[in-house]
Amino acid sequence: MKYLYYSLYLFYKKIIKIESWGDKPFWYCTIVLALFQTFLLFAIVNLCLVYFGNGDKIDYSEIWFFGIGMLLFVLNRVYYKPREERLLKKISSKSKTTKNIIVIVSVLVMILIAKTYFFTGDLIRDVNIHDFSK
């Protein structure tokens, strides 16, 4: 996750130039990181419910998604706040090739997590539309 954090930090610092707005990239990075962690967690839960469930309708409240996302945001904030400077300095000292590989792999991981989450959402919708229990 530290490499995802670093890639998000670079995105907000160099592409969005968030500091020119008088803001810090830390908040945005921890929010987006928590969002992707929540996507990953719910993708795993959805897969387990679809493949190990008994075919009943699957329904859980959006409050769970929001609550877990907020919990992960707080945990990321507590974890990365004291470590941010040291983490960025450590990764910045790596070679340019290594940093480019970190960014490319991080983007691929984020795409994979998002696609998996939306794919499992389609599976849940299919289970809820069709009655497989008969």
mmCIF file of C-alpha atoms in Angstrom:
data_model
loop_
_atom_site.group_PDB
_atom_site.id
_atom_site.type_symbol
_atom_site.label_atom_id
_atom_site.label_comp_id
_atom_site.label_asym_id
_atom_site.label_seq_id
_atom_site.Cartn_x
_atom_site.Cartn_y
_atom_site.Cartn_z
ATOM 1 C CA MET A 1 0.000 0.000 0.000
ATOM 2 C CA LYS A 2 2.904 2.358 0.511
ATOM 3 C CA TYR A 3 3.621 2.288 -3.214
ATOM 4 C CA LEU A 4 -0.008 3.077 -3.992
ATOM 5 C CA TYR A 5 0.237 5.957 -1.534
ATOM 6 C CA TYR A 6 3.400 7.195 -3.246
ATOM 7 C CA SER A 7 1.774 7.008 -6.695
ATOM 8 C CA LEU A 8 -1.300 8.874 -5.480
ATOM 9 C CA TYR A 9 0.955 11.458 -3.847
ATOM 10 C CA LEU A 10 2.785 12.034 -7.128
ATOM 11 C CA PHE A 11 -0.527 12.273 -8.978
ATOM 12 C CA TYR A 12 -1.886 14.956 -6.649
ATOM 13 C CA LYS A 13 1.419 16.817 -6.388
ATOM 14 C CA LYS A 14 2.649 16.791 -9.999
ATOM 15 C CA ILE A 15 -0.452 16.361 -12.175
ATOM 16 C CA ILE A 16 -3.243 17.981 -10.175
ATOM 17 C CA LYS A 17 -0.811 20.422 -8.452
ATOM 18 C CA ILE A 18 -2.977 20.397 -5.341
ATOM 19 C CA GLU A 19 -0.473 22.471 -3.371
ATOM 20 C CA SER A 20 -1.141 25.451 -5.642
ATOM 21 C CA TRP A 21 -4.659 25.432 -4.175
ATOM 22 C CA GLY A 22 -3.151 25.796 -0.695
ATOM 23 C CA ASP A 23 -3.969 22.197 0.147
ATOM 24 C CA LYS A 24 -1.893 19.133 1.027
ATOM 25 C CA PRO A 25 -1.946 15.879 -0.975
ATOM 26 C CA PHE A 26 -2.031 13.824 2.255
ATOM 27 C CA TRP A 27 -5.809 14.049 2.717
ATOM 28 C CA TYR A 28 -6.607 13.187 -0.876
ATOM 29 C CA CYS A 29 -4.168 10.272 -0.922
ATOM 30 C CA THR A 30 -5.583 8.725 2.239
ATOM 31 C CA ILE A 31 -9.167 9.161 0.995
ATOM 32 C CA VAL A 32 -8.478 7.531 -2.386
ATOM 33 C CA LEU A 33 -6.397 4.788 -0.756
ATOM 34 C CA ALA A 34 -9.273 4.039 1.636
ATOM 35 C CA LEU A 35 -11.677 3.978 -1.309
ATOM 36 C CA PHE A 36 -9.595 1.378 -3.155
ATOM 37 C CA GLN A 37 -9.162 -0.674 0.024
ATOM 38 C CA THR A 38 -12.934 -0.602 0.483
ATOM 39 C CA PHE A 39 -13.430 -1.646 -3.150
ATOM 40 C CA LEU A 40 -11.043 -4.568 -2.627
ATOM 41 C CA LEU A 41 -12.686 -5.651 0.614
ATOM 42 C CA PHE A 42 -16.199 -5.565 -0.852
ATOM 43 C CA ALA A 43 -15.052 -7.342 -4.020
ATOM 44 C CA ILE A 44 -13.780 -10.193 -1.850
ATOM 45 C CA VAL A 45 -16.999 -10.198 0.202
ATOM 46 C CA ASN A 46 -19.112 -10.188 -2.978
ATOM 47 C CA LEU A 47 -17.155 -13.090 -4.464
ATOM 48 C CA CYS A 48 -17.557 -15.092 -1.261
ATOM 49 C CA LEU A 49 -21.289 -14.354 -1.112
ATOM 50 C CA VAL A 50 -21.812 -15.351 -4.740
ATOM 51 C CA TYR A 51 -19.698 -18.492 -4.831
ATOM 52 C CA PHE A 52 -20.259 -19.791 -1.309
ATOM 53 C CA GLY A 53 -23.795 -18.496 -0.796
ATOM 54 C CA ASN A 54 -26.912 -20.579 -1.185
ATOM 55 C CA GLY A 55 -28.452 -18.560 -4.029
ATOM 56 C CA ASP A 56 -30.561 -16.280 -1.851
ATOM 57 C CA LYS A 57 -30.870 -12.601 -2.616
ATOM 58 C CA ILE A 58 -27.761 -10.719 -1.502
ATOM 59 C CA ASP A 59 -28.413 -7.330 -0.009
ATOM 60 C CA TYR A 60 -26.389 -5.187 2.327
ATOM 61 C CA SER A 61 -26.799 -1.550 3.184
ATOM 62 C CA GLU A 62 -24.690 1.283 1.762
ATOM 63 C CA ILE A 63 -24.043 2.236 5.367
ATOM 64 C CA TRP A 64 -21.651 -0.715 5.577
ATOM 65 C CA PHE A 65 -19.697 0.566 2.582
ATOM 66 C CA PHE A 66 -19.537 4.102 3.994
ATOM 67 C CA GLY A 67 -18.713 2.938 7.534
ATOM 68 C CA ILE A 68 -15.921 0.615 6.472
ATOM 69 C CA GLY A 69 -14.573 3.266 4.109
ATOM 70 C CA MET A 70 -14.468 5.809 6.938
ATOM 71 C CA LEU A 71 -12.791 3.297 9.264
ATOM 72 C CA LEU A 72 -10.139 2.566 6.629
ATOM 73 C CA PHE A 73 -9.644 6.299 6.060
ATOM 74 C CA VAL A 74 -9.019 6.851 9.780
ATOM 75 C CA LEU A 75 -6.649 3.878 9.952
ATOM 76 C CA ASN A 76 -4.736 5.133 6.885
ATOM 77 C CA ARG A 77 -4.544 8.607 8.365
ATOM 78 C CA VAL A 78 -3.200 7.299 11.663
ATOM 79 C CA TYR A 79 -0.715 5.051 9.860
ATOM 80 C CA TYR A 80 0.579 7.431 7.177
ATOM 81 C CA LYS A 81 0.611 10.755 9.048
ATOM 82 C CA PRO A 82 3.769 10.056 11.110
ATOM 83 C CA ARG A 83 5.397 8.010 8.335
ATOM 84 C CA GLU A 84 4.633 10.151 5.292
ATOM 85 C CA GLU A 85 7.849 12.153 5.126
ATOM 86 C CA ARG A 86 10.086 9.136 5.723
ATOM 87 C CA LEU A 87 8.157 7.026 3.193
ATOM 88 C CA LEU A 88 8.340 9.686 0.482
ATOM 89 C CA LYS A 89 12.034 10.278 1.103
ATOM 90 C CA LYS A 90 12.796 6.544 0.978
ATOM 91 C CA ILE A 91 10.948 5.974 -2.299
ATOM 92 C CA SER A 92 12.233 9.235 -3.829
ATOM 93 C CA SER A 93 15.806 8.054 -3.272
ATOM 94 C CA LYS A 94 15.235 5.080 -5.581
ATOM 95 C CA SER A 95 16.275 5.200 -9.224
ATOM 96 C CA LYS A 96 14.015 6.809 -11.814
ATOM 97 C CA THR A 97 13.370 3.419 -13.446
ATOM 98 C CA THR A 98 12.277 1.907 -10.138
ATOM 99 C CA LYS A 99 9.961 4.843 -9.430
ATOM 100 C CA ASN A 100 8.426 4.530 -12.901
ATOM 101 C CA ILE A 101 7.839 0.809 -12.340
ATOM 102 C CA ILE A 102 6.239 1.582 -8.962
ATOM 103 C CA VAL A 103 3.855 4.073 -10.569
ATOM 104 C CA ILE A 104 2.939 1.781 -13.486
ATOM 105 C CA VAL A 105 2.305 -1.234 -11.243
ATOM 106 C CA SER A 106 0.296 0.937 -8.836
ATOM 107 C CA VAL A 107 -1.932 2.186 -11.655
ATOM 108 C CA LEU A 108 -2.440 -1.377 -12.872
ATOM 109 C CA VAL A 109 -3.343 -2.530 -9.355
ATOM 110 C CA MET A 110 -5.867 0.310 -8.970
ATOM 111 C CA ILE A 111 -7.448 -0.561 -12.332
ATOM 112 C CA LEU A 112 -7.588 -4.241 -11.379
ATOM 113 C CA ILE A 113 -9.218 -3.454 -8.017
ATOM 114 C CA ALA A 114 -11.824 -1.179 -9.612
ATOM 115 C CA LYS A 115 -12.630 -3.679 -12.391
ATOM 116 C CA THR A 116 -12.910 -6.525 -9.865
ATOM 117 C CA TYR A 117 -15.223 -4.485 -7.658
ATOM 118 C CA PHE A 118 -17.530 -3.562 -10.533
ATOM 119 C CA PHE A 119 -17.416 -7.122 -11.930
ATOM 120 C CA THR A 120 -18.492 -8.568 -8.587
ATOM 121 C CA GLY A 121 -21.223 -5.934 -8.428
ATOM 122 C CA ASP A 122 -22.540 -7.310 -11.725
ATOM 123 C CA LEU A 123 -22.427 -10.822 -10.261
ATOM 124 C CA ILE A 124 -24.444 -9.657 -7.252
ATOM 125 C CA ARG A 125 -26.985 -8.008 -9.553
ATOM 126 C CA ASP A 126 -27.307 -11.216 -11.585
ATOM 127 C CA VAL A 127 -27.845 -13.259 -8.431
ATOM 128 C CA ASN A 128 -30.477 -10.804 -7.214
ATOM 129 C CA ILE A 129 -32.322 -10.717 -10.569
ATOM 130 C CA HIS A 130 -32.372 -14.483 -11.174
ATOM 131 C CA ASP A 131 -33.731 -16.935 -8.699
ATOM 132 C CA PHE A 132 -31.095 -19.677 -8.652
ATOM 133 C CA SER A 133 -32.538 -21.442 -5.632
ATOM 134 C CA LYS A 134 -35.208 -23.302 -7.681
#
